[in-house]
Amino acid sequence: MRSVESTSTSTLLGGATGTGLTAEGLTKTFGSTTALNDMSATFARGVVHGLIGENGSGKSTFVKLVAGMHRADAGRVVLDGVPVADTSGTHRSAARIACVYQDGSLIDELTVAQNLDVIVEPALRPSAPDGSWHRQVLDAARLTDVEENTRAGDLPNNEKRLVEIAAVLARRPDVVLFDESTSTLDERGVEWVLARMRELADGGACVVFVTHRLHEVLAITSHVTVLRDGVLVAEVPTEGATTEQLVRHMAGREVAAFTRRTGAAPADAEVALRAAGLRAARCGPIDLTVRRGEIVGIGGAAGNGQAELIRALAGDGVDAGEVIVDGAPLRGAGSAVDAGTVFVSSDRRSESLSSLLSIRENYTLALTATSGRWWRWLRRRPEVAEADALADRYDLARSSIEQPVGTLSGGNQQKVAIGRMVARDPKVLLIEEPTEGVDVRARFDIYRSLVEVADRGTAVVFTSSDAGELRLLADRVLVLARGRQVAELSGDEVTEEAIVHAFTTAKEQQDARSAAAVADEARELDEKPEVVARRRAGLRPRRQLTFTPATFGLLAVLLVALAAYGTARDARFGTIDNLGSIMQLSVPLALAALAQLPVLLVGEIDASIGSMMGLIVVLLSFRPDGSPAVLFVLAVLAGAVLGAVNALLVVGLRITAVIATIATLGVYLGVARILRPEPGGLINNDLAVLMGQGVAYIPLMFLVVVVLAIAVDVYVNTTRGGLRSRAVGYSALRASQLGVPSSRLRAAAYVLGGAIAGLGAVTLAAQTGVGDPSSGSGYTLLSIAVPVIGGALLAGGRGSAIGCVLGALFVAEVQTFIPFVNFPTGGYLIAVGVLTVLALIVGSARLSAWTLPIRNIRRLGK
Ligand SMILES: Nc1ncnc2c1ncn2[C@@H]1O[C@H](COP(=O)(O)OP(=O)(O)OP(=O)(O)O)[C@@H](O)[C@H]1O
């Protein structure tokens, strides 16, 4: 079997020549912030370059300019003398420019294999005799325990990062930028990534390594480029350089080192936090006692239950045992906040901060969350002063205190996340990876503030993959291996060697024990040891569908139950003729829903589908003659043009989808009313005749719709294009980072939706018979409700065309049922509303993810 590593190396060795990557006068501003100022530098081939600088100095901006995620205000990026086109994904793919971004790019909702499918172009995939190239890529990154069908979001952070790096390497990149790629990894992971960097460089690639871990810079790079406030301030050869020199270049002055605190909390201090027999996924049972003023670190090889343990201490995901804060047992994450516990997650983008709120609002939210009444006015002046003081305390690189937190650099976001919680003086402070992505100076500031808060009596517990950090900061260190505590070190015992030794020896012993157990089980069951090992790791293959089968089941039951009930009430309801007319009625509805589906899949909503259909019906009423085929083509083309208008507004002009399409809803309706102020004109009768045709009582158009729906579902679930569209729906930003042309796919969804709406308009026109401008009005709500009833998620990424057809059938059935039982006709709209809500509840298999923003606020307090 050919290994991925050897493939990439040999190709590079054969191919790459040239001067490398050059930045020529690159400048990028964001409002009043100059993130990068006239940067000119060359990153030659064949060596690893370090790019360092304090938080907010412009490193990620440079990476994003090279990757095409930002457009430069001035200057250009040149590769081997050839300019790299601004924001052109294709050009970058062709030049094999790849990035591993600071905050990760994998789409959590997709499986590992699906993420690999999105990232690695078919032509670059390693050829595996049994077709298991995913396995090959994972094994090359020593990720033998990671199952291809696991949701990426279910992987521990370090494994997620390694999967991403393995995928990027599998693309055999010629230029690779690693932005803080080792910050979530333990020694073993770091060692693997650094070795790959060296291999890539040896093969002639251009490798740029952006990091705050200066010892890694000194270990792997041959040249270091230093940025300060967006300006290139130094380019130095690594040989002979020291950490102190690099820090001086970065800060522009001497930086006082942090020294470990000596007087730890007295042994008789009050107990603030106690865990007894605590179990959570992948960890436990753990017993732990932390006293007031104590700083306890949790270490071990990454992904050994540290993240689960710290969350369990915050009352999240506890399977068994109890956590007691100040003598009172916790009941869930909400009660932890009430008890004075605060938790800072390492996932700052979606968990620890409110990205759209300003720096000031993020601070105020944390500081006032547990005090005062909700009707109290915010007192602006003290609020600003407090926020300014906190920002200064951590030397936050910002344009103003009103800057949205999401636009701060990664490390500065971390400073806000920790600073605001430290300022609350909590009883217990739980922090996951406190200095991930933070520069040396800020790292020391964060250490000092944690020591200060501990000195004031807070019990601090933190996880860290960095043994050096555990040594510097913790009074006591618990080392975990496979979720169990394997060592407890305190005082002078806390050294990097002791920590690493504790988890490596424990792991070796456990590996030996579990390898023997796996071999025994495999022998007994006659299975491959790898299969047994993965099963024992609790990793079960899970197939990702674009719909929830439960929704289909519910719809099928409702369809049959209503048919049975209707027939029992009135035998005419169950006649073949009536069932045929229900199918007939469902056709325009199903097409309206199918028109919405592509837009929903990419995570947006088109509110104009109904009025688009109404306008096309009116247009058709001006052509009462001619061949139906021509009318079909014209309607589809008209729909595509109207869809393109929506695409222009939403994608081209970046207007929020709902707002843009509500505007076009009005415009399309207005144009239809101008063309036909009153219903009038005749629809070509041949269309009605065509609609009336059927095969064995099933209307012909209904069959066409079913075939179309099957084709759409097959496309969405089995092709790369379908997968890429769903990736955009889950996160357009991450999809772009993976190299997916998000904007193009979003635009295509609107155009395709318009074309399908055109088709729906023809069937609607055939049913109405006249050019009625309001004929499409009823479809505005239904075009959104029916896909949801059929299992689509408004959040994007999921939905089924067959579900749309089933949903439309059910809505048409309800609509037909109402007159049979003499209910008011509006009753069916109420039924549709109730069903939509029901479908949303059933369909949201990951309901917990939806409540995440609410849980974040709860973490801060009620
Ligand atoms: N989209 C944006 N909108 C506004 N300001 C931005 C945006 N992106 C970056 N900035 C600002 O540009 C500056 C440089 O940010 P950048 O992310 O490049 O820094 P960095 O050196 O990568 O920092 P870190 O080490 O913390 O990741 C920062 O002041 C940041 O606030």
PDB file of N, CA and C in Angstrom, residues 254-319:
ATOM      1  N   GLU A 254      11.654  45.145  26.385  1.00  0.00           N
ATOM      2  CA  GLU A 254      11.902  43.973  27.239  1.00  0.00           C
ATOM      3  C   GLU A 254      10.577  43.509  27.849  1.00  0.00           C
ATOM      4  N   VAL A 255      10.415  42.217  28.004  1.00  0.00           N
ATOM      5  CA  VAL A 255       9.198  41.706  28.618  1.00  0.00           C
ATOM      6  C   VAL A 255       9.568  40.964  29.892  1.00  0.00           C
ATOM      7  N   ALA A 256       8.935  41.388  30.994  1.00  0.00           N
ATOM      8  CA  ALA A 256       9.253  40.737  32.275  1.00  0.00           C
ATOM      9  C   ALA A 256       8.720  39.316  32.280  1.00  0.00           C
ATOM     10  N   ALA A 257       9.586  38.367  32.596  1.00  0.00           N
ATOM     11  CA  ALA A 257       9.156  36.965  32.586  1.00  0.00           C
ATOM     12  C   ALA A 257       8.245  36.684  33.778  1.00  0.00           C
ATOM     13  N   PHE A 258       7.465  35.637  33.665  1.00  0.00           N
ATOM     14  CA  PHE A 258       6.572  35.256  34.753  1.00  0.00           C
ATOM     15  C   PHE A 258       7.279  34.192  35.577  1.00  0.00           C
ATOM     16  N   THR A 259       7.285  34.396  36.873  1.00  0.00           N
ATOM     17  CA  THR A 259       7.910  33.360  37.693  1.00  0.00           C
ATOM     18  C   THR A 259       6.836  32.644  38.505  1.00  0.00           C
ATOM     19  N   ARG A 260       7.078  31.396  38.672  1.00  0.00           N
ATOM     20  CA  ARG A 260       6.098  30.555  39.348  1.00  0.00           C
ATOM     21  C   ARG A 260       5.840  31.082  40.753  1.00  0.00           C
ATOM     22  N   ARG A 261       4.569  31.059  41.200  1.00  0.00           N
ATOM     23  CA  ARG A 261       4.311  31.585  42.532  1.00  0.00           C
ATOM     24  C   ARG A 261       4.789  30.587  43.587  1.00  0.00           C
ATOM     25  N   THR A 262       5.198  31.112  44.700  1.00  0.00           N
ATOM     26  CA  THR A 262       5.760  30.230  45.721  1.00  0.00           C
ATOM     27  C   THR A 262       4.731  29.864  46.787  1.00  0.00           C
ATOM     28  N   GLY A 263       4.115  30.861  47.395  1.00  0.00           N
ATOM     29  CA  GLY A 263       3.196  30.567  48.490  1.00  0.00           C
ATOM     30  C   GLY A 263       1.842  30.125  47.999  1.00  0.00           C
ATOM     31  N   ALA A 264       1.671  28.838  47.753  1.00  0.00           N
ATOM     32  CA  ALA A 264       0.379  28.339  47.290  1.00  0.00           C
ATOM     33  C   ALA A 264      -0.634  28.378  48.440  1.00  0.00           C
ATOM     34  N   ALA A 265      -1.881  28.012  48.139  1.00  0.00           N
ATOM     35  CA  ALA A 265      -2.957  28.064  49.137  1.00  0.00           C
ATOM     36  C   ALA A 265      -2.629  27.173  50.334  1.00  0.00           C
ATOM     37  N   PRO A 266      -2.938  27.654  51.552  1.00  0.00           N
ATOM     38  CA  PRO A 266      -2.660  26.818  52.725  1.00  0.00           C
ATOM     39  C   PRO A 266      -3.491  25.534  52.703  1.00  0.00           C
ATOM     40  N   ALA A 267      -2.892  24.479  53.251  1.00  0.00           N
ATOM     41  CA  ALA A 267      -3.552  23.169  53.192  1.00  0.00           C
ATOM     42  C   ALA A 267      -4.867  23.152  53.977  1.00  0.00           C
ATOM     43  N   ASP A 268      -5.034  24.135  54.901  1.00  0.00           N
ATOM     44  CA  ASP A 268      -6.284  24.122  55.670  1.00  0.00           C
ATOM     45  C   ASP A 268      -7.328  25.107  55.114  1.00  0.00           C
ATOM     46  N   ALA A 269      -7.043  25.650  53.915  1.00  0.00           N
ATOM     47  CA  ALA A 269      -8.023  26.580  53.326  1.00  0.00           C
ATOM     48  C   ALA A 269      -9.326  25.812  53.059  1.00  0.00           C
ATOM     49  N   GLU A 270     -10.393  26.588  53.046  1.00  0.00           N
ATOM     50  CA  GLU A 270     -11.719  26.002  52.844  1.00  0.00           C
ATOM     51  C   GLU A 270     -11.797  25.288  51.492  1.00  0.00           C
ATOM     52  N   VAL A 271     -12.555  24.179  51.451  1.00  0.00           N
ATOM     53  CA  VAL A 271     -12.727  23.486  50.165  1.00  0.00           C
ATOM     54  C   VAL A 271     -13.762  24.243  49.341  1.00  0.00           C
ATOM     55  N   ALA A 272     -13.383  24.609  48.105  1.00  0.00           N
ATOM     56  CA  ALA A 272     -14.335  25.340  47.255  1.00  0.00           C
ATOM     57  C   ALA A 272     -15.058  24.389  46.312  1.00  0.00           C
ATOM     58  N   LEU A 273     -14.327  23.403  45.828  1.00  0.00           N
ATOM     59  CA  LEU A 273     -14.897  22.501  44.816  1.00  0.00           C
ATOM     60  C   LEU A 273     -14.527  21.070  45.157  1.00  0.00           C
ATOM     61  N   ARG A 274     -15.543  20.206  45.089  1.00  0.00           N
ATOM     62  CA  ARG A 274     -15.233  18.791  45.339  1.00  0.00           C
ATOM     63  C   ARG A 274     -15.991  17.950  44.322  1.00  0.00           C
ATOM     64  N   ALA A 275     -15.281  16.993  43.717  1.00  0.00           N
ATOM     65  CA  ALA A 275     -15.951  16.073  42.788  1.00  0.00           C
ATOM     66  C   ALA A 275     -15.793  14.682  43.378  1.00  0.00           C
ATOM     67  N   ALA A 276     -16.880  13.912  43.376  1.00  0.00           N
ATOM     68  CA  ALA A 276     -16.803  12.560  43.925  1.00  0.00           C
ATOM     69  C   ALA A 276     -17.373  11.581  42.917  1.00  0.00           C
ATOM     70  N   GLY A 277     -16.542  10.621  42.538  1.00  0.00           N
ATOM     71  CA  GLY A 277     -16.969   9.589  41.577  1.00  0.00           C
ATOM     72  C   GLY A 277     -17.502  10.189  40.283  1.00  0.00           C
ATOM     73  N   LEU A 278     -16.908  11.306  39.859  1.00  0.00           N
ATOM     74  CA  LEU A 278     -17.441  12.034  38.693  1.00  0.00           C
ATOM     75  C   LEU A 278     -17.137  11.299  37.389  1.00  0.00           C
ATOM     76  N   ARG A 279     -18.188  11.067  36.616  1.00  0.00           N
ATOM     77  CA  ARG A 279     -18.017  10.428  35.313  1.00  0.00           C
ATOM     78  C   ARG A 279     -18.684  11.266  34.238  1.00  0.00           C
ATOM     79  N   ALA A 280     -17.989  11.372  33.097  1.00  0.00           N
ATOM     80  CA  ALA A 280     -18.592  12.003  31.917  1.00  0.00           C
ATOM     81  C   ALA A 280     -18.105  11.182  30.733  1.00  0.00           C
ATOM     82  N   ALA A 281     -18.540  11.529  29.519  1.00  0.00           N
ATOM     83  CA  ALA A 281     -18.082  10.776  28.360  1.00  0.00           C
ATOM     84  C   ALA A 281     -16.557  10.793  28.344  1.00  0.00           C
ATOM     85  N   ARG A 282     -15.949   9.638  28.087  1.00  0.00           N
ATOM     86  CA  ARG A 282     -14.489   9.540  27.957  1.00  0.00           C
ATOM     87  C   ARG A 282     -13.704   9.902  29.215  1.00  0.00           C
ATOM     88  N   CYS A 283     -14.358  10.047  30.372  1.00  0.00           N
ATOM     89  CA  CYS A 283     -13.556  10.280  31.571  1.00  0.00           C
ATOM     90  C   CYS A 283     -14.264   9.825  32.841  1.00  0.00           C
ATOM     91  N   GLY A 284     -13.451   9.506  33.836  1.00  0.00           N
ATOM     92  CA  GLY A 284     -13.964   9.163  35.162  1.00  0.00           C
ATOM     93  C   GLY A 284     -13.808   7.683  35.460  1.00  0.00           C
ATOM     94  N   PRO A 285     -14.083   7.287  36.693  1.00  0.00           N
ATOM     95  CA  PRO A 285     -14.505   8.133  37.789  1.00  0.00           C
ATOM     96  C   PRO A 285     -13.331   8.957  38.338  1.00  0.00           C
ATOM     97  N   ILE A 286     -13.640  10.213  38.684  1.00  0.00           N
ATOM     98  CA  ILE A 286     -12.597  11.113  39.196  1.00  0.00           C
ATOM     99  C   ILE A 286     -13.045  11.664  40.556  1.00  0.00           C
ATOM    100  N   ASP A 287     -12.115  11.650  41.500  1.00  0.00           N
ATOM    101  CA  ASP A 287     -12.353  12.324  42.780  1.00  0.00           C
ATOM    102  C   ASP A 287     -11.373  13.485  42.849  1.00  0.00           C
ATOM    103  N   LEU A 288     -11.868  14.635  43.232  1.00  0.00           N
ATOM    104  CA  LEU A 288     -11.006  15.822  43.213  1.00  0.00           C
ATOM    105  C   LEU A 288     -11.460  16.817  44.278  1.00  0.00           C
ATOM    106  N   THR A 289     -10.504  17.406  44.964  1.00  0.00           N
ATOM    107  CA  THR A 289     -10.835  18.468  45.931  1.00  0.00           C
ATOM    108  C   THR A 289      -9.957  19.676  45.624  1.00  0.00           C
ATOM    109  N   VAL A 290     -10.564  20.841  45.471  1.00  0.00           N
ATOM    110  CA  VAL A 290      -9.784  22.057  45.221  1.00  0.00           C
ATOM    111  C   VAL A 290     -10.141  23.076  46.303  1.00  0.00           C
ATOM    112  N   ARG A 291      -9.112  23.611  46.942  1.00  0.00           N
ATOM    113  CA  ARG A 291      -9.333  24.574  48.028  1.00  0.00           C
ATOM    114  C   ARG A 291      -9.349  26.000  47.492  1.00  0.00           C
ATOM    115  N   ARG A 292      -9.903  26.893  48.287  1.00  0.00           N
ATOM    116  CA  ARG A 292      -9.887  28.311  47.913  1.00  0.00           C
ATOM    117  C   ARG A 292      -8.452  28.762  47.707  1.00  0.00           C
ATOM    118  N   GLY A 293      -8.207  29.518  46.645  1.00  0.00           N
ATOM    119  CA  GLY A 293      -6.869  30.057  46.420  1.00  0.00           C
ATOM    120  C   GLY A 293      -5.911  29.087  45.736  1.00  0.00           C
ATOM    121  N   GLU A 294      -6.403  27.890  45.442  1.00  0.00           N
ATOM    122  CA  GLU A 294      -5.501  26.914  44.829  1.00  0.00           C
ATOM    123  C   GLU A 294      -5.629  26.953  43.299  1.00  0.00           C
ATOM    124  N   ILE A 295      -4.517  26.686  42.601  1.00  0.00           N
ATOM    125  CA  ILE A 295      -4.574  26.584  41.134  1.00  0.00           C
ATOM    126  C   ILE A 295      -4.221  25.153  40.757  1.00  0.00           C
ATOM    127  N   VAL A 296      -5.210  24.454  40.185  1.00  0.00           N
ATOM    128  CA  VAL A 296      -4.998  23.049  39.829  1.00  0.00           C
ATOM    129  C   VAL A 296      -4.999  22.916  38.316  1.00  0.00           C
ATOM    130  N   GLY A 297      -3.971  22.263  37.786  1.00  0.00           N
ATOM    131  CA  GLY A 297      -3.893  22.046  36.346  1.00  0.00           C
ATOM    132  C   GLY A 297      -4.260  20.610  36.016  1.00  0.00           C
ATOM    133  N   ILE A 298      -4.927  20.427  34.870  1.00  0.00           N
ATOM    134  CA  ILE A 298      -5.229  19.064  34.417  1.00  0.00           C
ATOM    135  C   ILE A 298      -4.466  18.846  33.127  1.00  0.00           C
ATOM    136  N   GLY A 299      -3.581  17.865  33.131  1.00  0.00           N
ATOM    137  CA  GLY A 299      -2.752  17.627  31.953  1.00  0.00           C
ATOM    138  C   GLY A 299      -2.884  16.210  31.448  1.00  0.00           C
ATOM    139  N   GLY A 300      -2.050  15.878  30.482  1.00  0.00           N
ATOM    140  CA  GLY A 300      -2.082  14.551  29.881  1.00  0.00           C
ATOM    141  C   GLY A 300      -1.987  14.696  28.390  1.00  0.00           C
ATOM    142  N   ALA A 301      -1.859  13.573  27.670  1.00  0.00           N
ATOM    143  CA  ALA A 301      -1.844  13.654  26.214  1.00  0.00           C
ATOM    144  C   ALA A 301      -3.208  14.177  25.784  1.00  0.00           C
ATOM    145  N   ALA A 302      -3.229  15.023  24.742  1.00  0.00           N
ATOM    146  CA  ALA A 302      -4.497  15.645  24.358  1.00  0.00           C
ATOM    147  C   ALA A 302      -5.547  14.590  24.052  1.00  0.00           C
ATOM    148  N   GLY A 303      -6.795  14.919  24.414  1.00  0.00           N
ATOM    149  CA  GLY A 303      -7.912  14.016  24.092  1.00  0.00           C
ATOM    150  C   GLY A 303      -8.039  12.853  25.048  1.00  0.00           C
ATOM    151  N   ASN A 304      -7.528  12.992  26.267  1.00  0.00           N
ATOM    152  CA  ASN A 304      -7.643  11.898  27.228  1.00  0.00           C
ATOM    153  C   ASN A 304      -8.664  12.194  28.324  1.00  0.00           C
ATOM    154  N   GLY A 305      -9.661  12.988  27.994  1.00  0.00           N
ATOM    155  CA  GLY A 305     -10.751  13.239  28.942  1.00  0.00           C
ATOM    156  C   GLY A 305     -10.634  14.564  29.665  1.00  0.00           C
ATOM    157  N   GLN A 306      -9.578  15.358  29.387  1.00  0.00           N
ATOM    158  CA  GLN A 306      -9.414  16.634  30.091  1.00  0.00           C
ATOM    159  C   GLN A 306     -10.584  17.576  29.806  1.00  0.00           C
ATOM    160  N   ALA A 307     -10.955  17.681  28.512  1.00  0.00           N
ATOM    161  CA  ALA A 307     -12.025  18.613  28.142  1.00  0.00           C
ATOM    162  C   ALA A 307     -13.345  18.182  28.781  1.00  0.00           C
ATOM    163  N   GLU A 308     -13.591  16.876  28.786  1.00  0.00           N
ATOM    164  CA  GLU A 308     -14.852  16.375  29.347  1.00  0.00           C
ATOM    165  C   GLU A 308     -14.877  16.597  30.853  1.00  0.00           C
ATOM    166  N   LEU A 309     -13.696  16.423  31.509  1.00  0.00           N
ATOM    167  CA  LEU A 309     -13.657  16.583  32.965  1.00  0.00           C
ATOM    168  C   LEU A 309     -13.952  18.033  33.360  1.00  0.00           C
ATOM    169  N   ILE A 310     -13.337  18.979  32.662  1.00  0.00           N
ATOM    170  CA  ILE A 310     -13.525  20.375  33.087  1.00  0.00           C
ATOM    171  C   ILE A 310     -14.960  20.825  32.841  1.00  0.00           C
ATOM    172  N   ARG A 311     -15.566  20.304  31.773  1.00  0.00           N
ATOM    173  CA  ARG A 311     -16.979  20.622  31.525  1.00  0.00           C
ATOM    174  C   ARG A 311     -17.864  19.981  32.593  1.00  0.00           C
ATOM    175  N   ALA A 312     -17.510  18.755  32.977  1.00  0.00           N
ATOM    176  CA  ALA A 312     -18.304  18.081  34.010  1.00  0.00           C
ATOM    177  C   ALA A 312     -18.211  18.855  35.326  1.00  0.00           C
ATOM    178  N   LEU A 313     -17.029  19.415  35.617  1.00  0.00           N
ATOM    179  CA  LEU A 313     -16.884  20.210  36.841  1.00  0.00           C
ATOM    180  C   LEU A 313     -17.776  21.457  36.783  1.00  0.00           C
ATOM    181  N   ALA A 314     -18.071  21.896  35.525  1.00  0.00           N
ATOM    182  CA  ALA A 314     -18.978  23.037  35.366  1.00  0.00           C
ATOM    183  C   ALA A 314     -20.433  22.563  35.289  1.00  0.00           C
ATOM    184  N   GLY A 315     -20.648  21.288  35.567  1.00  0.00           N
ATOM    185  CA  GLY A 315     -22.018  20.761  35.611  1.00  0.00           C
ATOM    186  C   GLY A 315     -22.538  20.329  34.268  1.00  0.00           C
ATOM    187  N   ASP A 316     -21.670  20.280  33.261  1.00  0.00           N
ATOM    188  CA  ASP A 316     -22.091  19.954  31.906  1.00  0.00           C
ATOM    189  C   ASP A 316     -21.707  18.518  31.562  1.00  0.00           C
ATOM    190  N   GLY A 317     -22.655  17.726  31.092  1.00  0.00           N
ATOM    191  CA  GLY A 317     -22.359  16.368  30.610  1.00  0.00           C
ATOM    192  C   GLY A 317     -21.982  15.383  31.694  1.00  0.00           C
ATOM    193  N   VAL A 318     -22.488  15.591  32.924  1.00  0.00           N
ATOM    194  CA  VAL A 318     -22.167  14.657  34.018  1.00  0.00           C
ATOM    195  C   VAL A 318     -22.991  13.383  33.841  1.00  0.00           C
ATOM    196  N   ASP A 319     -22.312  12.234  33.766  1.00  0.00           N
ATOM    197  CA  ASP A 319     -23.030  10.962  33.643  1.00  0.00           C
ATOM    198  C   ASP A 319     -23.306  10.353  35.011  1.00  0.00           C
TER     199      ASP A 319
END
